[in-house]
XYZ file of N, CA, C and O in Angstrom:
512
model
N -29.295 -18.566 46.479
C -28.655 -18.122 47.878
C -27.397 -18.842 48.095
O -27.323 -20.163 47.562
N -26.492 -18.386 48.733
C -25.277 -19.255 49.210
C -25.641 -20.116 50.244
O -26.678 -19.840 51.099
N -24.896 -21.220 50.344
C -24.889 -22.023 51.557
C -23.515 -21.730 52.300
O -22.625 -22.067 51.911
N -23.833 -21.167 53.461
C -22.736 -20.899 54.343
C -22.693 -21.760 55.601
O -23.673 -22.095 56.041
N -21.504 -22.155 55.932
C -21.275 -23.014 57.019
C -20.381 -22.387 58.134
O -19.148 -21.975 57.640
N -20.761 -22.255 59.141
C -19.894 -21.692 60.420
C -19.304 -22.860 61.254
O -19.872 -23.926 61.331
N -18.137 -22.694 61.661
C -17.526 -23.502 62.606
C -16.553 -22.879 63.423
O -16.179 -21.755 63.273
N -16.061 -23.620 64.717
C -15.172 -22.969 65.563
C -15.544 -22.598 66.779
O -14.889 -22.139 67.623
N -17.021 -22.746 66.971
C -17.569 -22.379 68.306
C -17.256 -23.311 69.498
O -16.547 -24.471 69.052
N -17.529 -23.038 70.595
C -17.296 -24.048 71.739
C -17.343 -23.357 73.143
O -17.889 -22.180 73.267
N -17.002 -23.877 74.107
C -16.916 -23.614 75.334
C -15.608 -22.839 75.766
O -14.605 -23.672 75.518
N -15.309 -21.844 76.158
C -14.151 -21.269 76.619
C -14.302 -20.292 77.866
O -15.341 -19.874 78.097
N -13.281 -20.352 78.619
C -13.300 -19.508 79.746
C -13.133 -18.049 79.621
O -12.480 -17.739 78.513
N -13.673 -17.212 80.398
C -13.478 -15.904 80.402
C -12.024 -15.469 80.080
O -11.147 -16.080 80.763
N -11.726 -14.575 79.239
C -10.334 -14.128 78.738
C -9.896 -14.979 77.725
O -8.638 -14.583 77.182
N -10.260 -16.095 77.442
C -9.938 -16.965 76.238
C -10.204 -16.481 74.792
O -10.729 -15.517 74.791
N -9.850 -17.346 73.965
C -9.910 -17.045 72.630
C -10.636 -18.096 71.794
O -10.374 -19.270 72.206
N -11.342 -17.696 70.603
C -11.991 -18.541 69.729
C -11.613 -18.093 68.225
O -11.676 -16.780 68.227
N -11.576 -18.888 67.426
C -11.645 -18.372 66.016
C -12.742 -19.119 65.289
O -12.802 -20.391 65.109
N -13.886 -18.290 64.730
C -14.949 -18.793 64.097
C -14.479 -18.585 62.546
O -13.888 -17.825 62.097
N -14.898 -19.806 61.611
C -14.920 -19.836 60.292
C -16.119 -19.812 59.679
O -17.079 -20.373 60.011
N -16.160 -19.123 58.402
C -17.381 -19.123 57.573
C -16.979 -19.461 56.339
O -16.103 -18.838 55.670
N -17.604 -20.611 55.659
C -17.088 -21.128 54.283
C -18.219 -21.285 53.433
O -19.388 -21.469 53.960
N -17.994 -21.568 52.326
C -19.018 -21.732 51.253
C -18.417 -22.821 50.280
O -17.243 -22.470 49.771
N -19.208 -23.694 49.991
C -18.576 -24.753 49.236
C -18.705 -24.661 47.638
O -17.952 -25.155 46.842
N -19.775 -24.035 47.339
C -20.113 -23.930 45.859
C -20.199 -22.407 45.354
O -20.625 -22.364 44.146
N -19.705 -21.532 46.194
C -19.740 -20.104 45.738
C -18.433 -19.457 45.920
O -17.771 -20.048 46.981
N -18.121 -18.388 45.374
C -16.906 -17.679 45.582
C -17.210 -16.627 46.516
O -17.954 -15.595 46.246
N -16.874 -16.758 47.893
C -17.192 -15.766 48.942
C -16.574 -14.505 48.585
O -16.994 -13.368 49.101
N -15.484 -14.309 47.869
C -14.589 -13.226 47.470
C -15.587 -12.179 46.879
O -15.326 -10.869 46.918
N -16.701 -12.629 46.308
C -17.553 -11.602 45.650
C -18.532 -10.861 46.571
O -19.455 -10.097 46.023
N -18.572 -11.432 47.691
C -19.494 -10.860 48.665
C -19.118 -10.114 49.948
O -17.903 -10.535 50.352
N -19.902 -9.374 50.381
C -19.620 -8.732 51.721
C -20.059 -9.752 52.710
O -21.210 -10.469 52.490
N -19.370 -10.052 53.742
C -19.548 -10.947 54.827
C -19.860 -10.328 56.129
O -19.139 -9.478 56.427
N -20.664 -10.603 56.744
C -20.965 -10.243 58.147
C -21.159 -11.355 59.247
O -21.421 -12.434 58.954
N -20.714 -11.032 60.542
C -21.030 -11.944 61.716
C -22.075 -11.297 62.509
O -21.946 -10.134 62.818
N -22.927 -12.012 62.876
C -24.088 -11.642 63.852
C -24.246 -12.658 64.920
O -23.751 -13.684 64.953
N -24.744 -12.177 65.989
C -25.032 -13.062 67.139
C -26.282 -12.758 67.906
O -26.844 -11.734 67.614
N -26.709 -13.953 68.416
C -28.012 -13.825 69.141
C -27.898 -14.592 70.389
O -27.785 -15.807 70.449
N -27.991 -13.950 71.428
C -28.110 -14.608 72.938
C -29.490 -14.983 73.160
O -30.520 -14.215 72.761
N -29.742 -15.949 74.151
C -31.074 -16.223 74.557
C -31.974 -15.116 75.026
O -31.427 -14.295 75.907
N -33.117 -14.776 74.585
C -33.890 -13.748 74.882
C -33.494 -12.287 74.519
O -34.117 -11.351 74.959
N -32.486 -12.226 73.638
C -32.070 -10.978 73.115
C -32.290 -11.080 71.551
O -32.360 -12.044 70.988
N -32.248 -9.723 71.082
C -32.397 -9.453 69.594
C -30.848 -9.966 69.032
O -29.926 -9.880 69.585
N -31.025 -10.215 67.761
C -29.825 -10.476 66.978
C -29.047 -9.041 66.778
O -29.675 -8.230 66.584
N -27.736 -9.168 66.997
C -27.109 -8.065 66.786
C -25.863 -8.206 65.887
O -25.200 -9.363 65.862
N -25.373 -7.271 64.980
C -24.272 -7.202 64.336
C -23.038 -7.167 65.032
O -22.983 -6.277 66.019
N -22.113 -7.937 64.802
C -20.701 -7.985 65.400
C -19.681 -7.401 64.810
O -18.975 -6.567 65.130
N -19.647 -7.729 63.276
C -18.519 -7.272 62.345
C -18.884 -7.599 60.912
O -19.854 -8.466 60.731
N -18.280 -6.790 60.144
C -18.421 -7.398 58.720
C -17.177 -6.808 57.975
O -16.380 -6.117 58.417
N -16.978 -7.486 56.697
C -15.830 -7.165 55.948
C -16.255 -7.020 54.365
O -17.325 -7.812 53.997
N -15.827 -6.215 53.834
C -16.116 -6.038 52.410
C -15.668 -6.984 51.399
O -14.871 -7.866 51.862
N -16.199 -7.087 50.184
C -15.692 -8.024 49.275
C -14.340 -7.754 48.723
O -13.640 -6.944 49.195
N -13.859 -8.770 47.862
C -12.602 -8.661 47.319
C -11.487 -8.694 48.341
O -11.184 -9.647 48.982
N -10.858 -7.526 48.439
C -9.547 -7.607 49.328
C -9.905 -7.129 50.869
O -9.180 -7.031 51.576
N -11.217 -7.003 51.237
C -11.676 -6.704 52.427
C -11.065 -5.283 52.848
O -10.893 -5.388 54.115
N -10.971 -4.334 52.167
C -10.453 -3.141 52.649
C -11.245 -2.484 53.617
O -10.816 -1.681 54.416
N -12.608 -2.914 53.829
C -13.304 -2.101 54.693
C -13.936 -3.227 55.805
O -14.250 -4.252 55.464
N -13.656 -2.811 57.002
C -14.279 -3.726 58.064
C -15.059 -2.792 59.152
O -14.621 -1.483 59.368
N -15.978 -3.377 59.693
C -16.666 -2.619 60.825
C -16.837 -3.558 61.996
O -17.008 -4.934 61.895
N -17.022 -3.016 63.291
C -17.181 -3.773 64.444
C -18.287 -3.015 65.293
O -18.289 -1.735 65.383
N -18.987 -3.846 66.101
C -19.738 -3.417 67.102
C -18.852 -2.769 68.150
O -17.873 -3.262 68.466
N -19.366 -1.681 68.844
C -18.494 -1.131 69.972
C -18.172 -2.217 71.038
O -17.222 -2.049 71.580
N -19.011 -3.101 71.221
C -18.943 -3.894 72.346
C -17.631 -4.947 72.084
O -17.198 -5.716 73.044
N -17.238 -4.951 70.780
C -16.144 -6.090 70.472
C -14.931 -5.290 70.005
O -14.116 -6.076 69.682
N -15.005 -4.002 69.736
C -13.865 -3.333 69.119
C -12.628 -3.745 70.074
O -12.697 -3.593 71.226
N -11.555 -3.780 69.433
C -10.319 -4.113 70.096
C -10.173 -5.533 70.604
O -8.944 -5.971 71.124
N -11.290 -6.259 70.444
C -11.029 -7.700 70.865
C -11.354 -8.831 69.921
O -10.900 -9.811 69.752
N -12.132 -8.416 68.780
C -12.531 -9.197 67.642
C -11.957 -8.733 66.447
O -11.638 -7.343 66.299
N -11.485 -9.555 65.470
C -10.776 -9.151 64.263
C -11.537 -10.070 63.241
O -11.395 -11.433 63.227
N -12.046 -9.418 62.108
C -12.514 -10.078 61.098
C -11.589 -10.073 59.959
O -10.888 -9.076 59.656
N -11.415 -11.122 59.153
C -10.542 -11.358 58.057
C -11.047 -12.290 57.043
O -11.936 -13.108 57.241
N -10.464 -12.312 55.832
C -10.935 -13.161 54.813
C -9.607 -13.778 54.052
O -8.650 -13.005 53.811
N -9.802 -14.981 53.907
C -8.553 -15.743 52.965
C -9.326 -16.136 51.655
O -10.058 -17.245 51.735
N -9.255 -15.419 50.652
C -9.940 -15.885 49.385
C -9.392 -17.213 48.772
O -10.103 -17.777 48.179
N -8.289 -17.274 49.095
C -7.634 -18.666 48.553
C -8.320 -19.803 49.183
O -8.441 -20.829 48.512
N -8.773 -19.771 50.389
C -9.436 -20.750 51.060
C -11.037 -20.510 51.196
O -11.757 -21.413 51.734
N -11.366 -19.533 50.424
C -12.870 -19.232 50.427
C -13.465 -19.220 51.724
O -14.620 -19.747 51.997
N -12.818 -18.426 52.664
C -13.333 -18.525 54.029
C -13.248 -17.159 54.672
O -12.135 -16.525 54.283
N -13.945 -16.930 55.562
C -14.072 -15.606 56.381
C -13.980 -16.110 57.953
O -14.506 -16.938 58.301
N -12.976 -15.430 58.457
C -12.505 -15.596 59.856
C -13.107 -14.542 60.905
O -13.223 -13.291 60.411
N -13.460 -14.901 62.060
C -13.759 -13.975 63.105
C -12.883 -14.586 64.209
O -13.248 -15.384 65.006
N -11.844 -13.809 64.599
C -10.835 -14.006 65.766
C -11.393 -13.274 66.863
O -11.477 -12.200 66.884
N -11.752 -14.016 68.059
C -12.329 -13.493 69.107
C -11.291 -13.646 70.352
O -10.999 -14.776 70.630
N -10.905 -12.562 70.796
C -9.975 -12.499 72.107
C -10.540 -12.069 73.170
O -11.695 -11.206 73.028
N -10.027 -12.194 74.326
C -10.483 -11.499 75.589
C -11.952 -11.880 75.867
O -12.749 -10.853 76.028
N -12.377 -13.064 75.528
C -13.842 -13.138 75.548
C -14.487 -13.040 76.910
O -13.729 -13.421 78.034
N -15.665 -12.517 76.956
C -16.490 -12.295 78.147
C -17.615 -13.150 78.258
O -18.140 -13.486 77.162
N -18.318 -13.481 79.330
C -19.551 -14.037 79.309
C -20.523 -13.632 78.458
O -21.541 -14.265 78.077
N -20.620 -12.133 78.514
C -21.596 -11.470 77.679
C -21.434 -11.666 76.248
O -22.240 -11.338 75.285
N -20.390 -12.297 75.807
C -20.122 -12.772 74.290
C -20.913 -13.977 74.010
O -20.876 -14.548 72.923
N -21.305 -14.775 75.019
C -22.135 -15.987 74.960
C -23.368 -15.773 74.013
O -24.180 -14.944 74.125
N -23.333 -16.617 72.906
C -24.370 -16.421 71.918
C -24.312 -17.463 70.869
O -23.229 -17.904 70.830
N -25.178 -17.572 70.057
C -25.124 -18.279 68.697
C -24.560 -17.312 67.736
O -25.276 -16.149 67.604
N -23.560 -17.580 66.970
C -22.901 -16.831 66.114
C -23.239 -17.308 64.530
O -23.105 -18.310 64.289
N -23.707 -16.174 63.886
C -24.028 -16.607 62.354
C -23.195 -15.628 61.467
O -22.741 -14.485 61.657
N -22.842 -16.234 60.341
C -22.259 -15.495 59.272
C -23.425 -15.411 58.144
O -24.227 -16.275 57.991
N -23.106 -14.292 57.533
C -24.221 -13.914 56.469
C -23.489 -13.182 55.336
O -22.354 -12.598 55.494
N -24.002 -13.344 54.117
C -23.631 -12.566 52.986
C -24.430 -11.737 52.328
O -25.744 -12.098 52.211
N -23.955 -10.848 51.435
C -24.800 -10.010 50.463
C -23.895 -9.490 49.460
O -22.606 -9.425 49.469
N -24.693 -9.363 48.216
C -23.954 -8.867 47.081
C -23.747 -7.285 47.068
O -24.985 -6.760 47.112
N -22.635 -6.792 47.391
C -22.776 -5.209 47.644
C -22.863 -4.677 46.401
O -22.442 -4.698 45.112
N -23.687 -3.481 46.417
C -24.039 -2.522 45.504
C -22.804 -1.908 44.899
O -22.568 -1.441 43.733
N -21.910 -1.527 45.854
C -20.485 -0.830 45.522
C -19.400 -1.702 46.111
O -19.541 -2.128 47.435
N -18.508 -2.053 45.381
C -17.525 -2.769 46.014
C -16.645 -2.085 46.992
O -16.487 -0.785 46.865
N -16.296 -2.703 47.960
C -15.162 -2.219 48.958
C -16.026 -1.563 50.222
O -15.620 -0.809 50.931
N -17.352 -1.958 50.404
C -18.148 -1.563 51.404
C -18.992 -2.697 52.043
O -19.219 -3.674 51.457
N -19.007 -2.563 53.459
C -19.764 -3.421 54.138
C -20.658 -2.769 55.138
O -20.111 -1.623 55.695
N -21.794 -3.387 55.497
C -22.659 -2.633 56.496
C -23.295 -3.780 57.382
O -23.355 -4.863 56.905
N -23.385 -3.494 58.594
C -23.926 -4.475 59.620
C -25.487 -4.354 59.817
O -25.894 -4.772 60.892
N -26.251 -4.084 58.800
C -27.592 -3.899 58.847
C -28.159 -5.359 58.275
O -28.001 -5.785 57.245
N -28.688 -6.101 59.349
C -29.058 -7.421 58.929
C -30.000 -7.730 57.749
O -29.816 -8.724 56.980
N -30.788 -6.670 57.549
C -31.725 -6.689 56.484
C -31.147 -6.819 55.017
O -31.634 -7.191 53.962
N -29.877 -6.409 54.920
C -29.008 -6.491 53.578
C -28.631 -7.619 53.327
O -28.226 -7.896 52.128
N -28.511 -8.658 54.251
C -27.894 -9.906 53.982
C -28.975 -10.966 53.514
O -29.991 -10.983 54.066
N -28.739 -11.582 52.413
C -29.530 -12.509 51.877
C -29.398 -14.010 52.083
O -30.266 -14.810 51.976
N -28.114 -14.248 52.493
C -27.867 -15.683 52.781
C -27.276 -15.862 54.266
O -26.414 -14.988 54.558
N -27.897 -16.957 54.990
C -27.223 -17.133 56.404
C -26.796 -18.462 56.629
O -27.432 -19.380 56.038
N -25.953 -18.662 57.466
C -25.538 -20.007 57.911
C -26.419 -20.399 59.068
O -27.388 -19.678 59.514
N -26.135 -21.577 59.566
C -27.118 -22.178 60.680
C -26.513 -21.716 61.901
O -27.219 -22.095 62.977
N -25.417 -21.301 62.265
C -24.935 -20.618 63.477
C -23.939 -21.575 64.170
O -24.118 -22.899 64.029
N -23.266 -21.121 64.930
C -22.257 -21.815 65.849
C -22.297 -21.299 67.171
O -22.441 -20.113 67.412
N -22.471 -22.311 68.293
C -22.621 -21.818 69.553
C -21.202 -21.270 70.243
O -20.328 -22.150 70.118
N -21.173 -20.289 70.896
C -20.151 -19.811 71.580
C -20.510 -19.636 72.955
O -21.582 -18.838 73.379
N -19.799 -20.259 73.952
C -20.031 -20.191 75.499
C -18.906 -19.747 76.088
O -18.014 -20.462 76.109
N -19.098 -18.621 76.880
C -17.984 -18.146 77.668
C -18.261 -18.315 79.203
O -19.282 -17.607 79.564
N -17.679 -19.243 79.711
C -18.204 -19.519 81.166
C -16.939 -20.115 81.931
O -16.240 -20.897 81.176
N -16.723 -20.014 83.173
C -15.840 -20.556 84.028
C -16.425 -21.921 84.737
O -15.668 -22.525 85.446
């Protein structure tokens, strides 16, 4: 399994921005599809976004974050990012990145059961 590490969480006011990072120290993330998930207290985990392997040609977003969040990957830095703009209180959650080896290159899916490796999570709190 990959060891994934998230960073970049914190406390931000409504309307603010944060950029989350997902990195791996001993594996090449380029070979994997990467997803971001979140879980708020008392709620089920939900998929936020995903990006396909290699050139990241395919991305998907939950309806609740479309137009506000952007996922990207920098293979030279072995890192995947989630840029979060126009943050709302309802975005408050622990955010996790996860990876899976895609059966077909260029595809990503936000089905949590497909993902085999998960990070420990980073807290995002949106509050005034």
